[in-house]
Amino acid sequence: MKKREAEKDAQIFYREAMDELERLVARIEDSTTNIEEIAPMVKRSVELTEICRKELRRYKDEIDKLQESINGRS
């Protein structure tokens, strides 16, 4: 991934990544999309999926810590 793309991805959050991913999937599924356009869209979709996974993992870790904190006080 190019440096500029990496910087852009670092600023993208879950909602923005999901929105872009949904648009890409719609374009990939569209029968009028040229075959040459699909590979870069799939590559970007994989990148966006990883962004979403990282965000979800981060939030899960935060929730787990909160639960541990609450359970530790009980």
PDB file of C-alpha atoms in Angstrom:
ATOM      1  CA  MET A   1       0.000   0.000   0.000  1.00  0.00           C
ATOM      2  CA  LYS A   2       1.310   3.452  -0.843  1.00  0.00           C
ATOM      3  CA  LYS A   3       2.217   5.837   1.964  1.00  0.00           C
ATOM      4  CA  ARG A   4      -0.570   8.258   1.079  1.00  0.00           C
ATOM      5  CA  GLU A   5      -3.132   5.436   1.098  1.00  0.00           C
ATOM      6  CA  ALA A   6      -1.826   4.242   4.475  1.00  0.00           C
ATOM      7  CA  GLU A   7      -2.209   7.737   5.904  1.00  0.00           C
ATOM      8  CA  LYS A   8      -5.704   7.959   4.456  1.00  0.00           C
ATOM      9  CA  ASP A   9      -6.628   4.573   5.952  1.00  0.00           C
ATOM     10  CA  ALA A  10      -5.340   5.621   9.360  1.00  0.00           C
ATOM     11  CA  GLN A  11      -7.915   8.403   9.339  1.00  0.00           C
ATOM     12  CA  ILE A  12     -10.800   6.227   8.210  1.00  0.00           C
ATOM     13  CA  PHE A  13     -13.043   4.914  10.923  1.00  0.00           C
ATOM     14  CA  TYR A  14     -15.403   1.991  10.969  1.00  0.00           C
ATOM     15  CA  ARG A  15     -18.491   3.780   9.643  1.00  0.00           C
ATOM     16  CA  GLU A  16     -16.647   5.389   6.748  1.00  0.00           C
ATOM     17  CA  ALA A  17     -14.961   2.092   5.903  1.00  0.00           C
ATOM     18  CA  MET A  18     -18.293   0.263   5.948  1.00  0.00           C
ATOM     19  CA  ASP A  19     -19.924   2.910   3.768  1.00  0.00           C
ATOM     20  CA  GLU A  20     -17.150   2.691   1.188  1.00  0.00           C
ATOM     21  CA  LEU A  21     -17.179  -1.096   1.360  1.00  0.00           C
ATOM     22  CA  GLU A  22     -20.922  -1.188   0.699  1.00  0.00           C
ATOM     23  CA  ARG A  23     -20.496   1.088  -2.340  1.00  0.00           C
ATOM     24  CA  LEU A  24     -17.676  -1.078  -3.676  1.00  0.00           C
ATOM     25  CA  VAL A  25     -19.667  -4.284  -3.265  1.00  0.00           C
ATOM     26  CA  ALA A  26     -22.580  -2.716  -5.126  1.00  0.00           C
ATOM     27  CA  ARG A  27     -20.250  -1.732  -7.977  1.00  0.00           C
ATOM     28  CA  ILE A  28     -18.639  -5.177  -8.063  1.00  0.00           C
ATOM     29  CA  GLU A  29     -22.053  -6.827  -8.220  1.00  0.00           C
ATOM     30  CA  ASP A  30     -23.264  -4.417 -10.914  1.00  0.00           C
ATOM     31  CA  SER A  31     -23.312  -6.208 -14.272  1.00  0.00           C
ATOM     32  CA  THR A  32     -22.254  -3.013 -16.054  1.00  0.00           C
ATOM     33  CA  THR A  33     -18.927  -2.838 -14.183  1.00  0.00           C
ATOM     34  CA  ASN A  34     -15.999  -3.584 -16.476  1.00  0.00           C
ATOM     35  CA  ILE A  35     -14.001  -6.676 -15.550  1.00  0.00           C
ATOM     36  CA  GLU A  36     -10.793  -4.584 -15.496  1.00  0.00           C
ATOM     37  CA  GLU A  37     -12.211  -2.474 -12.684  1.00  0.00           C
ATOM     38  CA  ILE A  38     -13.015  -5.366 -10.382  1.00  0.00           C
ATOM     39  CA  ALA A  39      -9.521  -6.380  -9.186  1.00  0.00           C
ATOM     40  CA  PRO A  40      -8.650  -2.934  -7.738  1.00  0.00           C
ATOM     41  CA  MET A  41     -12.083  -2.770  -6.115  1.00  0.00           C
ATOM     42  CA  VAL A  42     -11.618  -6.193  -4.531  1.00  0.00           C
ATOM     43  CA  LYS A  43      -8.184  -5.136  -3.271  1.00  0.00           C
ATOM     44  CA  ARG A  44      -9.646  -1.989  -1.710  1.00  0.00           C
ATOM     45  CA  SER A  45     -12.474  -4.059  -0.220  1.00  0.00           C
ATOM     46  CA  VAL A  46      -9.934  -6.297   1.511  1.00  0.00           C
ATOM     47  CA  GLU A  47      -8.168  -3.218   2.917  1.00  0.00           C
ATOM     48  CA  LEU A  48     -11.442  -1.782   4.184  1.00  0.00           C
ATOM     49  CA  THR A  49     -12.411  -5.111   5.736  1.00  0.00           C
ATOM     50  CA  GLU A  50      -9.146  -5.128   7.674  1.00  0.00           C
ATOM     51  CA  ILE A  51      -9.811  -1.585   8.911  1.00  0.00           C
ATOM     52  CA  CYS A  52     -13.230  -2.722  10.153  1.00  0.00           C
ATOM     53  CA  ARG A  53     -11.762  -5.795  11.854  1.00  0.00           C
ATOM     54  CA  LYS A  54      -9.160  -3.696  13.657  1.00  0.00           C
ATOM     55  CA  GLU A  55     -11.774  -1.218  14.834  1.00  0.00           C
ATOM     56  CA  LEU A  56     -14.087  -3.995  16.026  1.00  0.00           C
ATOM     57  CA  ARG A  57     -11.195  -5.728  17.799  1.00  0.00           C
ATOM     58  CA  ARG A  58     -10.245  -2.453  19.497  1.00  0.00           C
ATOM     59  CA  TYR A  59     -13.789  -1.870  20.727  1.00  0.00           C
ATOM     60  CA  LYS A  60     -14.114  -5.481  21.871  1.00  0.00           C
ATOM     61  CA  ASP A  61     -10.916  -5.110  23.889  1.00  0.00           C
ATOM     62  CA  GLU A  62     -12.267  -1.926  25.496  1.00  0.00           C
ATOM     63  CA  ILE A  63     -15.548  -3.643  26.393  1.00  0.00           C
ATOM     64  CA  ASP A  64     -13.687  -6.663  27.783  1.00  0.00           C
ATOM     65  CA  LYS A  65     -11.605  -4.361  30.011  1.00  0.00           C
ATOM     66  CA  LEU A  66     -14.729  -2.616  31.244  1.00  0.00           C
ATOM     67  CA  GLN A  67     -16.389  -5.937  32.018  1.00  0.00           C
ATOM     68  CA  GLU A  68     -13.302  -7.144  33.873  1.00  0.00           C
ATOM     69  CA  SER A  69     -13.278  -3.930  35.860  1.00  0.00           C
ATOM     70  CA  ILE A  70     -16.952  -4.284  36.746  1.00  0.00           C
ATOM     71  CA  ASN A  71     -16.598  -7.979  37.620  1.00  0.00           C
ATOM     72  CA  GLY A  72     -13.554  -7.237  39.744  1.00  0.00           C
ATOM     73  CA  ARG A  73     -15.583  -4.809  41.877  1.00  0.00           C
ATOM     74  CA  SER A  74     -18.502  -7.197  42.411  1.00  0.00           C
TER      75      SER A  74
END
